[in-house]
Amino acid sequence: MVQRKAVYVTGGAQGIGLGIANELLSNGHQVAIVDIDAEALRAAAQRLKQYDQLLVLEADVSQEGHIARTLERTVQHFGRLDGIVHNAGIADPFHGTIEQLPLETWQAYLNTNLTGAFLCAKHGAAHLRPHGGSIVLMASSRALQSEPDTEAYAASKGGIVALTHALAVSLGPDIRVNAISPGWIEVGDWQKPSRQQPVEHRAIDRDQHPVGRVGTPQDIAALTRFLLSDEAGFITGQNIVADGGMTRKMIYAE
């Protein structure tokens, strides 16, 4: 019998985070979704209303007080904490060169994507330790390769990869810590209603992936569920790339 776990998911109201919350809830786990977007939280609560083990919390993950407060609220509500998934992040690209990148924009990416992960670990460790808990941090294939003018995002996600193995060594053996680096994940139909858009991919979009398709939130959610599970008990400090093989495909200019 699979043990029911209580899991705290940041950025859980849309996209990959919502997919993760849905996957965990549908497998009998208790889930707190934490998000800065109140509209998206309301939509997520409606979408997941069939599950009675859902807690919805509004917070800014770049703010230490928000993380501490919502983690405490999660433990009070469920009576325990078994897992943390830090998925919240700024992903919208900055349109400009490195010379044009404002310091405050650079810091916003780091504060949400990377510092948010640190704060989740800092304030969650004491709650996770008694239960042999697990942390999953969302990195990106952009931590391994880049397009031009993506310095802030790439740096934040590269930091996640390094933070993952540092935390795994520091928090083991009581707490396991792993990262997932998604590739191209189509989230168009996993957004709040005002941002939803039709999903359509060209043949070239599918064919550049060795698996023959673009990824879905369910792909990342299933991997997250596994890493949180006791079945993954010998896995820690790892960054698992889930990109349909795209970063392994050698491309030559014609």
Short mmCIF file of N, CA and C in Angstrom, two decimals, residues 20-88:
data_model
loop_
_atom_site.label_atom_id
_atom_site.label_comp_id
_atom_site.label_asym_id
_atom_site.label_seq_id
_atom_site.Cartn_x
_atom_site.Cartn_y
_atom_site.Cartn_z
N ILE A 20 1.49 18.66 -11.41
CA ILE A 20 2.04 17.92 -10.26
C ILE A 20 0.99 17.77 -9.17
N ALA A 21 0.31 18.88 -8.85
CA ALA A 21 -0.73 18.82 -7.82
C ALA A 21 -1.81 17.82 -8.20
N ASN A 22 -2.25 17.85 -9.43
CA ASN A 22 -3.29 16.93 -9.89
C ASN A 22 -2.82 15.47 -9.79
N GLU A 23 -1.58 15.22 -10.19
CA GLU A 23 -1.02 13.86 -10.14
C GLU A 23 -0.97 13.34 -8.70
N LEU A 24 -0.50 14.17 -7.80
CA LEU A 24 -0.38 13.75 -6.41
C LEU A 24 -1.75 13.53 -5.78
N LEU A 25 -2.67 14.44 -6.01
CA LEU A 25 -4.00 14.31 -5.45
C LEU A 25 -4.72 13.07 -5.99
N SER A 26 -4.58 12.82 -7.27
CA SER A 26 -5.25 11.68 -7.88
C SER A 26 -4.68 10.35 -7.40
N ASN A 27 -3.49 10.41 -6.80
CA ASN A 27 -2.88 9.21 -6.24
C ASN A 27 -3.03 9.15 -4.72
N GLY A 28 -3.94 9.95 -4.19
CA GLY A 28 -4.31 9.86 -2.79
C GLY A 28 -3.49 10.68 -1.82
N HIS A 29 -2.61 11.54 -2.33
CA HIS A 29 -1.78 12.34 -1.43
C HIS A 29 -2.48 13.65 -1.06
N GLN A 30 -1.98 14.28 0.00
CA GLN A 30 -2.47 15.58 0.44
C GLN A 30 -1.55 16.65 -0.14
N VAL A 31 -2.14 17.71 -0.65
CA VAL A 31 -1.34 18.71 -1.36
C VAL A 31 -1.72 20.13 -0.96
N ALA A 32 -0.70 20.92 -0.65
CA ALA A 32 -0.86 22.37 -0.50
C ALA A 32 -0.26 23.02 -1.73
N ILE A 33 -1.08 23.75 -2.48
CA ILE A 33 -0.54 24.49 -3.61
C ILE A 33 -0.36 25.95 -3.20
N VAL A 34 0.81 26.47 -3.51
CA VAL A 34 1.21 27.81 -3.10
C VAL A 34 1.51 28.61 -4.36
N ASP A 35 0.91 29.78 -4.48
CA ASP A 35 1.11 30.57 -5.68
C ASP A 35 0.89 32.04 -5.37
N ILE A 36 1.52 32.91 -6.16
CA ILE A 36 1.37 34.36 -5.98
C ILE A 36 0.15 34.90 -6.71
N ASP A 37 -0.38 34.12 -7.65
CA ASP A 37 -1.46 34.55 -8.53
C ASP A 37 -2.81 34.12 -7.96
N ALA A 38 -3.54 35.08 -7.37
CA ALA A 38 -4.82 34.77 -6.72
C ALA A 38 -5.84 34.26 -7.72
N GLU A 39 -5.86 34.83 -8.91
CA GLU A 39 -6.80 34.39 -9.94
C GLU A 39 -6.53 32.94 -10.33
N ALA A 40 -5.26 32.60 -10.51
CA ALA A 40 -4.89 31.24 -10.86
C ALA A 40 -5.21 30.27 -9.73
N LEU A 41 -5.03 30.70 -8.49
CA LEU A 41 -5.36 29.84 -7.35
C LEU A 41 -6.85 29.52 -7.31
N ARG A 42 -7.67 30.51 -7.57
CA ARG A 42 -9.12 30.26 -7.59
C ARG A 42 -9.49 29.27 -8.69
N ALA A 43 -8.88 29.45 -9.86
CA ALA A 43 -9.16 28.54 -10.98
C ALA A 43 -8.67 27.13 -10.67
N ALA A 44 -7.49 27.03 -10.04
CA ALA A 44 -6.96 25.71 -9.69
C ALA A 44 -7.84 25.02 -8.66
N ALA A 45 -8.31 25.78 -7.67
CA ALA A 45 -9.19 25.20 -6.65
C ALA A 45 -10.47 24.66 -7.29
N GLN A 46 -10.98 25.36 -8.28
CA GLN A 46 -12.18 24.91 -8.98
C GLN A 46 -11.87 23.66 -9.81
N ARG A 47 -10.73 23.65 -10.46
CA ARG A 47 -10.36 22.51 -11.31
C ARG A 47 -10.12 21.25 -10.48
N LEU A 48 -9.64 21.43 -9.26
CA LEU A 48 -9.30 20.29 -8.40
C LEU A 48 -10.32 20.08 -7.28
N LYS A 49 -11.51 20.62 -7.46
CA LYS A 49 -12.50 20.62 -6.38
C LYS A 49 -12.97 19.23 -5.97
N GLN A 50 -12.74 18.22 -6.81
CA GLN A 50 -13.18 16.87 -6.44
C GLN A 50 -12.30 16.26 -5.36
N TYR A 51 -11.16 16.89 -5.08
CA TYR A 51 -10.25 16.35 -4.07
C TYR A 51 -10.43 17.11 -2.76
N ASP A 52 -10.64 16.37 -1.68
CA ASP A 52 -10.87 17.04 -0.40
C ASP A 52 -9.58 17.21 0.41
N GLN A 53 -8.45 16.74 -0.14
CA GLN A 53 -7.17 16.88 0.56
C GLN A 53 -6.30 17.95 -0.08
N LEU A 54 -6.94 19.06 -0.46
CA LEU A 54 -6.25 20.17 -1.12
C LEU A 54 -6.29 21.41 -0.23
N LEU A 55 -5.14 22.05 -0.08
CA LEU A 55 -5.03 23.31 0.64
C LEU A 55 -4.47 24.34 -0.34
N VAL A 56 -5.11 25.51 -0.42
CA VAL A 56 -4.71 26.55 -1.37
C VAL A 56 -4.19 27.75 -0.59
N LEU A 57 -2.96 28.18 -0.89
CA LEU A 57 -2.32 29.25 -0.14
C LEU A 57 -1.69 30.27 -1.08
N GLU A 58 -1.94 31.53 -0.82
CA GLU A 58 -1.36 32.60 -1.63
C GLU A 58 -0.07 33.09 -0.96
N ALA A 59 1.01 33.15 -1.73
CA ALA A 59 2.29 33.58 -1.17
C ALA A 59 3.25 33.94 -2.28
N ASP A 60 4.23 34.76 -1.93
CA ASP A 60 5.34 35.11 -2.81
C ASP A 60 6.56 34.34 -2.33
N VAL A 61 7.04 33.39 -3.13
CA VAL A 61 8.11 32.50 -2.66
C VAL A 61 9.45 33.19 -2.52
N SER A 62 9.58 34.41 -3.01
CA SER A 62 10.83 35.15 -2.83
C SER A 62 10.89 35.82 -1.46
N GLN A 63 9.80 35.74 -0.69
CA GLN A 63 9.72 36.38 0.61
C GLN A 63 9.82 35.33 1.72
N GLU A 64 10.81 35.45 2.56
CA GLU A 64 11.06 34.42 3.57
C GLU A 64 9.87 34.23 4.50
N GLY A 65 9.25 35.32 4.91
CA GLY A 65 8.10 35.20 5.81
C GLY A 65 6.95 34.44 5.19
N HIS A 66 6.74 34.62 3.88
CA HIS A 66 5.66 33.92 3.19
C HIS A 66 5.91 32.41 3.18
N ILE A 67 7.16 32.02 2.91
CA ILE A 67 7.50 30.59 2.89
C ILE A 67 7.33 29.99 4.28
N ALA A 68 7.88 30.64 5.29
CA ALA A 68 7.78 30.12 6.66
C ALA A 68 6.33 29.98 7.09
N ARG A 69 5.53 31.00 6.78
CA ARG A 69 4.12 31.00 7.20
C ARG A 69 3.33 29.90 6.52
N THR A 70 3.50 29.74 5.21
CA THR A 70 2.69 28.76 4.49
C THR A 70 3.14 27.33 4.77
N LEU A 71 4.41 27.12 5.06
CA LEU A 71 4.85 25.80 5.47
C LEU A 71 4.25 25.43 6.83
N GLU A 72 4.25 26.37 7.75
CA GLU A 72 3.63 26.12 9.05
C GLU A 72 2.14 25.83 8.90
N ARG A 73 1.50 26.60 8.04
CA ARG A 73 0.07 26.39 7.81
C ARG A 73 -0.19 25.00 7.22
N THR A 74 0.68 24.56 6.33
CA THR A 74 0.53 23.24 5.73
C THR A 74 0.65 22.14 6.77
N VAL A 75 1.64 22.26 7.65
CA VAL A 75 1.83 21.25 8.71
C VAL A 75 0.66 21.26 9.68
N GLN A 76 0.17 22.43 10.02
CA GLN A 76 -0.99 22.51 10.90
C GLN A 76 -2.21 21.86 10.28
N HIS A 77 -2.39 22.05 8.97
CA HIS A 77 -3.58 21.55 8.29
C HIS A 77 -3.54 20.04 8.11
N PHE A 78 -2.38 19.50 7.70
CA PHE A 78 -2.28 18.07 7.40
C PHE A 78 -1.68 17.26 8.55
N GLY A 79 -1.08 17.95 9.51
CA GLY A 79 -0.49 17.24 10.64
C GLY A 79 0.92 16.74 10.41
N ARG A 80 1.47 16.95 9.21
CA ARG A 80 2.81 16.48 8.89
C ARG A 80 3.24 17.08 7.55
N LEU A 81 4.50 16.89 7.21
CA LEU A 81 5.00 17.29 5.89
C LEU A 81 5.98 16.22 5.42
N ASP A 82 5.71 15.67 4.24
CA ASP A 82 6.55 14.61 3.68
C ASP A 82 7.34 15.04 2.45
N GLY A 83 6.87 16.08 1.76
CA GLY A 83 7.54 16.47 0.54
C GLY A 83 7.38 17.94 0.23
N ILE A 84 8.39 18.49 -0.43
CA ILE A 84 8.35 19.87 -0.94
C ILE A 84 8.72 19.81 -2.42
N VAL A 85 7.93 20.47 -3.24
CA VAL A 85 8.25 20.63 -4.65
C VAL A 85 8.34 22.13 -4.92
N HIS A 86 9.54 22.60 -5.21
CA HIS A 86 9.67 24.03 -5.57
C HIS A 86 9.63 24.14 -7.09
N ASN A 87 8.47 24.52 -7.57
CA ASN A 87 8.24 24.66 -9.01
C ASN A 87 8.06 26.12 -9.42
N ALA A 88 7.72 26.98 -8.47
CA ALA A 88 7.48 28.39 -8.79
C ALA A 88 8.70 29.01 -9.44
#
